[in-house]
Short mmCIF file of C-alpha atoms in Angstrom, two decimals:
data_model
loop_
_atom_site.label_atom_id
_atom_site.label_comp_id
_atom_site.label_asym_id
_atom_site.label_seq_id
_atom_site.Cartn_x
_atom_site.Cartn_y
_atom_site.Cartn_z
CA UNK A 1296 144.08 -125.18 170.17
CA UNK A 1297 141.13 -126.14 168.04
CA UNK A 1298 139.46 -129.61 167.89
CA UNK A 1299 137.91 -130.47 164.53
CA UNK A 1300 136.66 -133.41 162.52
CA UNK A 1301 138.30 -133.67 159.12
CA UNK A 1302 137.14 -135.92 156.28
CA UNK A 1303 139.19 -136.74 153.21
CA UNK A 1304 137.49 -134.89 150.41
CA UNK A 1305 135.53 -137.21 148.22
CA UNK A 1306 136.78 -137.83 144.70
CA UNK A 1307 136.02 -140.38 142.02
CA UNK A 1308 139.71 -140.25 140.93
CA UNK A 1309 141.28 -141.88 143.97
CA UNK A 1310 140.39 -145.18 145.75
CA UNK A 1311 141.06 -143.66 149.19
CA UNK A 1312 138.68 -140.81 148.53
CA UNK A 1313 135.55 -142.87 147.96
CA UNK A 1314 134.26 -141.67 151.32
CA UNK A 1315 134.37 -142.73 155.00
CA UNK A 1316 137.89 -141.78 156.07
CA UNK A 1317 137.65 -139.34 158.99
CA UNK A 1318 140.13 -137.94 161.58
CA UNK A 1319 139.56 -136.11 164.80
CA UNK A 1320 142.27 -133.48 164.90
CA UNK A 1321 143.75 -131.00 167.37
CA UNK A 1322 145.01 -128.06 165.34
CA UNK A 1323 147.01 -124.97 166.24
CA UNK A 1324 147.86 -122.34 163.58
CA UNK A 1325 146.81 -124.67 160.78
CA UNK A 1326 149.14 -127.49 161.96
CA UNK A 1327 148.07 -130.84 163.32
CA UNK A 1328 149.08 -131.39 166.90
CA UNK A 1329 147.13 -134.65 167.37
CA UNK A 1330 145.30 -136.99 165.08
CA UNK A 1331 142.87 -139.74 165.95
CA UNK A 1332 141.48 -141.87 163.09
CA UNK A 1333 137.75 -142.52 163.45
CA UNK A 1334 136.82 -145.90 162.03
CA UNK A 1335 133.36 -147.29 161.43
CA UNK A 1336 131.51 -144.94 159.13
CA UNK A 1337 131.40 -147.63 156.43
CA UNK A 1338 130.97 -150.62 158.73
CA UNK A 1339 128.80 -153.19 156.88
CA UNK A 1340 128.95 -156.11 159.31
CA UNK A 1341 131.11 -158.13 156.99
CA UNK A 1342 132.13 -160.64 159.63
CA UNK A 1343 128.49 -161.43 160.54
CA UNK A 1344 127.67 -161.83 156.87
CA UNK A 1345 130.40 -164.53 156.61
CA UNK A 1346 128.90 -166.31 159.57
CA UNK A 1347 125.50 -166.57 157.88
CA UNK A 1348 126.92 -168.26 154.72
CA UNK A 1349 127.92 -171.83 154.01
CA UNK A 1350 131.61 -172.46 153.27
CA UNK A 1351 131.26 -172.40 149.46
CA UNK A 1352 129.50 -169.05 149.57
CA UNK A 1353 132.14 -167.43 151.82
CA UNK A 1354 134.56 -166.93 148.98
CA UNK A 1355 132.14 -164.76 147.06
CA UNK A 1356 132.15 -162.26 149.91
CA UNK A 1357 135.89 -162.50 150.64
CA UNK A 1358 136.94 -160.01 147.95
CA UNK A 1359 134.61 -157.15 148.93
CA UNK A 1360 136.29 -155.32 151.82
CA UNK A 1361 139.74 -154.90 150.10
CA UNK A 1362 138.38 -154.45 146.61
CA UNK A 1363 141.80 -153.62 145.17
CA UNK A 1364 143.29 -156.82 146.54
CA UNK A 1365 140.28 -158.90 145.81
CA UNK A 1366 141.98 -162.11 144.60
CA UNK A 1367 144.44 -162.29 147.52
CA UNK A 1368 141.55 -161.97 150.02
CA UNK A 1369 139.75 -164.92 148.34
CA UNK A 1370 143.02 -166.91 148.45
CA UNK A 1371 143.68 -166.39 152.12
CA UNK A 1372 140.22 -167.68 153.18
CA UNK A 1373 140.44 -170.62 150.73
CA UNK A 1374 143.83 -171.62 152.18
CA UNK A 1375 142.38 -171.54 155.72
CA UNK A 1376 139.46 -173.74 154.69
CA UNK A 1377 141.79 -176.13 152.88
CA UNK A 1378 143.95 -176.38 156.02
CA UNK A 1379 140.87 -177.37 158.07
CA UNK A 1380 139.90 -179.98 155.53
CA UNK A 1381 143.41 -181.35 154.80
CA UNK A 1382 143.05 -180.66 151.09
CA UNK A 1383 146.13 -180.70 148.88
CA UNK A 1384 145.75 -178.18 146.07
CA UNK A 1385 147.09 -179.32 142.68
CA UNK A 1386 150.48 -177.88 141.84
CA UNK A 1387 149.33 -176.24 138.66
CA UNK A 1388 146.54 -174.49 140.55
CA UNK A 1389 148.99 -173.21 143.12
CA UNK A 1390 151.10 -171.61 140.36
CA UNK A 1391 148.05 -170.02 138.77
CA UNK A 1392 147.03 -168.65 142.18
CA UNK A 1393 150.45 -167.17 142.70
CA UNK A 1394 150.37 -165.54 139.23
CA UNK A 1395 146.96 -164.03 139.91
CA UNK A 1396 148.00 -162.77 143.31
CA UNK A 1397 150.93 -160.88 141.84
CA UNK A 1398 148.85 -159.71 138.89
CA UNK A 1399 146.31 -158.23 141.36
CA UNK A 1400 149.20 -156.60 143.24
CA UNK A 1401 150.33 -154.93 139.99
CA UNK A 1402 146.81 -153.60 139.33
CA UNK A 1403 146.62 -152.16 142.81
CA UNK A 1404 149.97 -150.44 142.73
CA UNK A 1405 149.36 -148.97 139.27
CA UNK A 1406 146.05 -147.45 140.33
CA UNK A 1407 147.38 -146.12 143.56
CA UNK A 1408 150.46 -144.50 142.10
CA UNK A 1409 148.67 -143.00 139.09
CA UNK A 1410 145.66 -141.75 141.03
CA UNK A 1411 147.84 -140.25 143.78
CA UNK A 1412 149.99 -138.45 141.20
CA UNK A 1413 146.87 -137.08 139.54
CA UNK A 1414 145.45 -135.83 142.80
CA UNK A 1415 148.70 -134.16 143.84
CA UNK A 1416 149.41 -132.40 140.54
CA UNK A 1417 146.07 -131.98 138.79
CA UNK A 1418 145.63 -130.58 135.25
CA UNK A 1419 147.88 -127.64 136.14
CA UNK A 1420 150.88 -129.94 135.70
CA UNK A 1421 150.82 -131.29 132.16
CA UNK A 1422 154.26 -132.96 132.63
CA UNK A 1423 152.73 -135.21 135.28
CA UNK A 1424 149.71 -136.18 133.26
CA UNK A 1425 151.82 -138.30 130.86
CA UNK A 1426 153.00 -140.59 133.61
CA UNK A 1427 149.43 -140.74 134.95
CA UNK A 1428 148.13 -141.89 131.62
CA UNK A 1429 151.00 -144.37 131.33
CA UNK A 1430 150.06 -145.93 134.65
CA UNK A 1431 146.37 -146.09 133.89
CA UNK A 1432 146.94 -147.61 130.50
CA UNK A 1433 149.21 -150.29 131.93
CA UNK A 1434 146.61 -151.11 134.55
CA UNK A 1435 143.98 -151.43 131.86
CA UNK A 1436 146.03 -154.12 130.24
CA UNK A 1437 146.30 -155.98 133.52
CA UNK A 1438 142.56 -155.73 134.08
CA UNK A 1439 142.00 -156.94 130.59
CA UNK A 1440 143.93 -160.07 131.45
CA UNK A 1441 141.93 -160.60 134.66
CA UNK A 1442 138.68 -160.10 132.68
CA UNK A 1443 139.78 -162.54 129.97
CA UNK A 1444 140.16 -165.23 132.66
CA UNK A 1445 137.30 -164.46 135.08
CA UNK A 1446 134.79 -162.41 133.05
CA UNK A 1447 135.04 -159.49 135.48
CA UNK A 1448 137.58 -156.84 136.25
CA UNK A 1449 137.22 -156.14 139.98
CA UNK A 1450 135.83 -159.20 141.81
CA UNK A 1451 137.26 -162.28 140.04
CA UNK A 1452 135.76 -165.00 142.25
CA UNK A 1453 138.14 -167.45 140.72
CA UNK A 1454 139.22 -169.23 143.86
CA UNK A 1455 137.51 -172.39 144.92
CA UNK A 1456 138.11 -174.63 147.93
CA UNK A 1457 140.83 -176.93 146.61
CA UNK A 1458 142.01 -174.88 143.71
CA UNK A 1459 140.27 -172.63 141.12
CA UNK A 1460 136.77 -172.55 139.65
CA UNK A 1461 138.07 -172.84 136.10
CA UNK A 1462 141.13 -173.12 133.99
CA UNK A 1463 142.50 -170.16 132.07
CA UNK A 1464 141.49 -169.84 128.38
CA UNK A 1465 143.69 -170.65 125.43
CA UNK A 1466 146.25 -167.92 124.75
CA UNK A 1467 145.85 -166.35 128.17
CA UNK A 1468 149.47 -166.79 129.26
CA UNK A 1469 150.66 -164.92 126.12
CA UNK A 1470 148.16 -162.10 126.92
CA UNK A 1471 149.65 -161.82 130.37
CA UNK A 1472 153.23 -161.77 129.06
CA UNK A 1473 152.34 -159.04 126.56
CA UNK A 1474 151.02 -156.82 129.47
CA UNK A 1475 154.34 -156.90 131.34
CA UNK A 1476 156.61 -154.54 129.30
CA UNK A 1477 154.06 -151.61 129.60
CA UNK A 1478 153.88 -152.31 133.36
CA UNK A 1479 157.64 -152.16 133.78
CA UNK A 1480 157.65 -148.99 131.71
CA UNK A 1481 155.02 -147.49 133.90
CA UNK A 1482 156.93 -148.43 137.10
CA UNK A 1483 160.04 -146.69 135.80
CA UNK A 1484 158.18 -143.59 134.59
CA UNK A 1485 156.18 -143.22 137.79
CA UNK A 1486 159.23 -143.61 139.96
CA UNK A 1487 161.11 -141.05 137.99
CA UNK A 1488 158.18 -138.61 138.24
CA UNK A 1489 157.86 -139.03 142.01
CA UNK A 1490 161.57 -138.33 142.39
CA UNK A 1491 161.60 -135.40 139.98
CA UNK A 1492 158.35 -133.54 140.70
CA UNK A 1493 158.10 -131.17 143.66
CA UNK A 1494 155.09 -132.82 145.26
CA UNK A 1495 155.77 -131.91 148.88
CA UNK A 1496 156.09 -135.57 149.87
CA UNK A 1497 159.60 -135.61 151.20
CA UNK A 1498 159.60 -135.55 154.99
CA UNK A 1499 155.78 -135.63 155.08
CA UNK A 1500 154.04 -137.71 157.70
CA UNK A 1501 157.08 -139.71 158.86
CA UNK A 1502 156.43 -143.01 160.55
CA UNK A 1503 159.31 -144.32 162.64
CA UNK A 1504 160.27 -147.96 162.75
CA UNK A 1505 159.20 -148.25 166.42
CA UNK A 1506 155.82 -146.70 165.67
CA UNK A 1507 155.35 -149.00 162.70
CA UNK A 1508 155.94 -151.96 165.02
CA UNK A 1509 153.75 -150.59 167.77
CA UNK A 1510 150.73 -150.15 165.51
CA UNK A 1511 151.31 -153.51 163.78
CA UNK A 1512 151.56 -151.92 160.34
CA UNK A 1513 152.18 -154.19 157.40
CA UNK A 1514 152.80 -154.18 153.70
CA UNK A 1515 154.47 -151.25 151.90
CA UNK A 1516 153.69 -148.85 154.84
CA UNK A 1517 155.71 -150.98 157.20
CA UNK A 1518 158.50 -151.73 154.76
CA UNK A 1519 158.97 -148.00 154.03
CA UNK A 1520 159.65 -147.57 157.78
CA UNK A 1521 162.29 -150.30 158.04
CA UNK A 1522 159.98 -153.16 159.03
CA UNK A 1523 160.84 -155.48 156.20
CA UNK A 1524 158.55 -158.34 157.06
CA UNK A 1525 156.88 -159.82 153.94
CA UNK A 1526 154.88 -163.05 154.13
CA UNK A 1527 155.87 -164.06 150.66
CA UNK A 1528 159.58 -163.97 151.67
CA UNK A 1529 159.52 -164.81 155.29
CA UNK A 1530 156.88 -167.60 155.25
CA UNK A 1531 156.96 -168.69 151.61
CA UNK A 1532 155.02 -171.55 150.15
CA UNK A 1533 156.62 -173.81 147.53
CA UNK A 1534 155.76 -171.41 144.68
CA UNK A 1535 157.06 -168.30 146.34
CA UNK A 1536 160.17 -170.19 147.43
CA UNK A 1537 160.83 -171.00 143.80
CA UNK A 1538 160.41 -167.38 142.89
CA UNK A 1539 162.84 -166.41 145.61
CA UNK A 1540 165.38 -168.99 144.33
CA UNK A 1541 164.98 -167.70 140.78
CA UNK A 1542 165.68 -164.11 141.91
CA UNK A 1543 162.26 -162.89 140.79
CA UNK A 1544 160.92 -162.17 144.28
CA UNK A 1545 163.10 -159.69 146.17
CA UNK A 1546 162.64 -157.72 149.37
CA UNK A 1547 161.80 -154.01 148.97
CA UNK A 1548 162.25 -151.86 152.03
CA UNK A 1549 163.52 -148.45 153.14
CA UNK A 1550 163.96 -146.56 156.39
CA UNK A 1551 162.90 -142.94 155.75
CA UNK A 1552 159.27 -143.72 156.51
CA UNK A 1553 157.80 -140.57 154.93
CA UNK A 1554 155.06 -140.25 152.31
CA UNK A 1555 157.59 -140.08 149.42
CA UNK A 1556 159.21 -143.35 150.55
CA UNK A 1557 155.93 -145.17 150.88
CA UNK A 1558 155.02 -144.37 147.29
CA UNK A 1559 158.54 -145.16 145.98
CA UNK A 1560 158.32 -148.57 147.65
CA UNK A 1561 155.23 -149.20 145.55
CA UNK A 1562 157.09 -148.45 142.35
CA UNK A 1563 159.81 -150.92 143.25
CA UNK A 1564 157.28 -153.58 144.30
CA UNK A 1565 155.44 -153.13 141.00
CA UNK A 1566 158.59 -154.08 139.12
CA UNK A 1567 159.21 -157.05 141.41
CA UNK A 1568 155.64 -158.31 140.89
CA UNK A 1569 156.04 -158.05 137.12
CA UNK A 1570 159.14 -160.28 137.37
CA UNK A 1571 157.21 -162.79 139.45
CA UNK A 1572 154.36 -162.88 136.96
CA UNK A 1573 156.78 -163.44 134.12
CA UNK A 1574 158.40 -166.32 136.02
CA UNK A 1575 154.99 -167.87 136.79
CA UNK A 1576 154.02 -167.79 133.10
CA UNK A 1577 157.24 -169.62 132.19
CA UNK A 1578 156.60 -172.25 134.83
CA UNK A 1579 152.99 -172.72 133.82
CA UNK A 1580 153.99 -173.12 130.13
CA UNK A 1581 155.76 -176.35 131.11
CA UNK A 1582 152.56 -177.95 132.43
CA UNK A 1583 150.23 -179.96 130.26
CA UNK A 1584 147.07 -177.98 129.71
CA UNK A 1585 144.90 -180.89 130.92
CA UNK A 1586 146.43 -181.03 134.37
CA UNK A 1587 143.80 -180.31 137.06
CA UNK A 1588 143.24 -176.97 138.74
CA UNK A 1589 140.89 -178.17 141.45
CA UNK A 1590 139.79 -181.19 143.41
CA UNK A 1591 136.40 -182.99 143.70
CA UNK A 1592 134.43 -181.95 146.76
CA UNK A 1593 131.17 -183.23 148.37
CA UNK A 1594 127.99 -181.35 147.77
CA UNK A 1595 127.95 -180.15 151.37
CA UNK A 1596 131.11 -179.03 153.10
CA UNK A 1597 131.50 -179.32 156.86
CA UNK A 1598 134.59 -178.27 158.70
CA UNK A 1599 135.72 -180.25 161.75
CA UNK A 1600 135.39 -178.49 165.14
CA UNK A 1601 138.27 -176.21 165.86
CA UNK A 1602 139.78 -172.83 165.08
CA UNK A 1603 142.50 -171.64 162.79
CA UNK A 1604 144.15 -168.59 161.27
CA UNK A 1605 145.59 -167.87 157.82
CA UNK A 1606 146.97 -164.67 156.29
CA UNK A 1607 148.13 -163.38 152.94
CA UNK A 1608 150.37 -160.51 151.86
CA UNK A 1609 147.69 -158.31 150.20
CA UNK A 1610 148.78 -155.37 148.10
CA UNK A 1611 148.12 -152.88 150.91
CA UNK A 1612 149.12 -155.01 153.89
CA UNK A 1613 148.57 -158.31 155.64
CA UNK A 1614 144.98 -159.68 155.49
CA UNK A 1615 144.26 -162.29 158.13
CA UNK A 1616 141.32 -164.70 158.66
CA UNK A 1617 140.55 -166.29 162.01
CA UNK A 1618 137.70 -168.83 161.91
CA UNK A 1619 136.00 -170.88 164.56
CA UNK A 1620 134.07 -174.03 163.52
CA UNK A 1621 131.59 -176.01 165.53
CA UNK A 1622 131.37 -178.75 162.95
CA UNK A 1623 128.51 -177.44 160.86
CA UNK A 1624 128.15 -176.06 157.36
CA UNK A 1625 128.61 -172.49 158.49
CA UNK A 1626 131.42 -170.89 160.53
CA UNK A 1627 130.60 -170.09 164.11
CA UNK A 1628 132.89 -167.05 164.10
CA UNK A 1629 134.89 -165.20 161.50
CA UNK A 1630 137.32 -162.46 162.43
CA UNK A 1631 139.12 -160.24 159.85
CA UNK A 1632 142.50 -158.69 160.34
CA UNK A 1633 142.88 -156.09 157.56
CA UNK A 1634 145.93 -154.21 156.55
CA UNK A 1635 144.12 -150.91 156.27
CA UNK A 1636 142.89 -150.95 159.81
CA UNK A 1637 146.36 -151.03 161.49
CA UNK A 1638 147.86 -148.74 158.88
CA UNK A 1639 145.10 -146.21 159.57
CA UNK A 1640 145.74 -146.37 163.23
CA UNK A 1641 149.40 -145.55 162.63
CA UNK A 1642 148.42 -142.14 161.27
CA UNK A 1643 148.09 -141.06 164.90
CA UNK A 1644 151.91 -141.28 165.14
CA UNK A 1645 152.65 -139.92 161.68
CA UNK A 1646 150.37 -136.94 161.15
CA UNK A 1647 151.30 -134.57 164.00
CA UNK A 1648 153.33 -131.71 162.42
CA UNK A 1649 151.43 -131.88 159.13
CA UNK A 1650 149.46 -128.87 157.94
CA UNK A 1651 145.79 -129.16 156.93
CA UNK A 1652 146.73 -128.55 153.30
CA UNK A 1653 149.16 -131.53 153.43
CA UNK A 1654 146.71 -133.98 154.95
CA UNK A 1655 145.28 -135.42 151.74
CA UNK A 1656 148.74 -136.24 150.37
CA UNK A 1657 149.75 -137.78 153.74
CA UNK A 1658 146.59 -139.89 153.95
CA UNK A 1659 146.99 -141.08 150.33
CA UNK A 1660 150.43 -142.56 151.21
CA UNK A 1661 148.96 -144.97 153.87
CA UNK A 1662 147.13 -147.08 151.17
CA UNK A 1663 143.78 -146.97 152.94
CA UNK A 1664 140.42 -148.21 151.72
CA UNK A 1665 137.50 -147.26 153.86
CA UNK A 1666 135.79 -150.63 153.44
CA UNK A 1667 138.99 -152.45 154.46
CA UNK A 1668 139.27 -150.28 157.56
CA UNK A 1669 135.70 -150.63 158.62
CA UNK A 1670 134.66 -154.10 157.28
#
């Protein structure tokens, strides 16, 4: 039995391979017998940074740890602050927020599916490069839409306490609608490729339903193991309830729990998010353009004393915010619950039995971002 430290090889082609993900392994004959994730290599003290900012400034930091689910992280913190302050967000702003949350989910899934396929096949498999390009081109259209609204592609910083910082520009809803057919095509092509290609994912790193519960996994990782909980469906707000009633938002889950299933769940969720975005554009088209997207706030914001928690269904898992206020302009304590942290911990149950050569593919399927793990 050999004990080694293994780091996911760095690559600029995959978001999980940006650096920082390390495992302590016990290996025998090239096979993993035990795996312990080692967090903290990219710890940046994010929670303490939040505690040193006033409440308006917090939102600019909220999209940094989960940089592929940036908008939904902003949204969760804003909803917590709004609950403290008793603010009612305008209905039109709530629908725009919902659209942007699902648009962000689409961008995340397209990048993850395309980049993972590229890493697993490489240039030696020309038949897989077509689907990879299809996915990246579809994501480019989604990012174009985000940039048209916010001026940036990765950290939109559109959420404000009480709504949004600005209204969307003229013609933006049509731009969003035009991006949806390529996204649906990419979802179908990527799903077909993952099913057809011999990628070695079937049966790889299986996570049982009980282990998924024990490690408090969430998002696609949990739903691929039979834990079907989805905040959008199980604790919906008015907008998500309307999407459920219209049949646009549907539960996606499976029970196999292996790497193949985790990635196939992403392809299905991609199509569901596209349906949700389409429905949101149709609802928003019925509003008058002049209807407000925010509320007036005082120059200085103070939260009443107390504590609260809010969470959102980020693309990679549940992102939670716990905040303690002592009545000032800064939070006394902010605690983050990130999807990547718990999903990374679950690898201890899933990786034994995996060979060293299979480890990158197994790790890719857990949707981990080092910054989201380490905060």
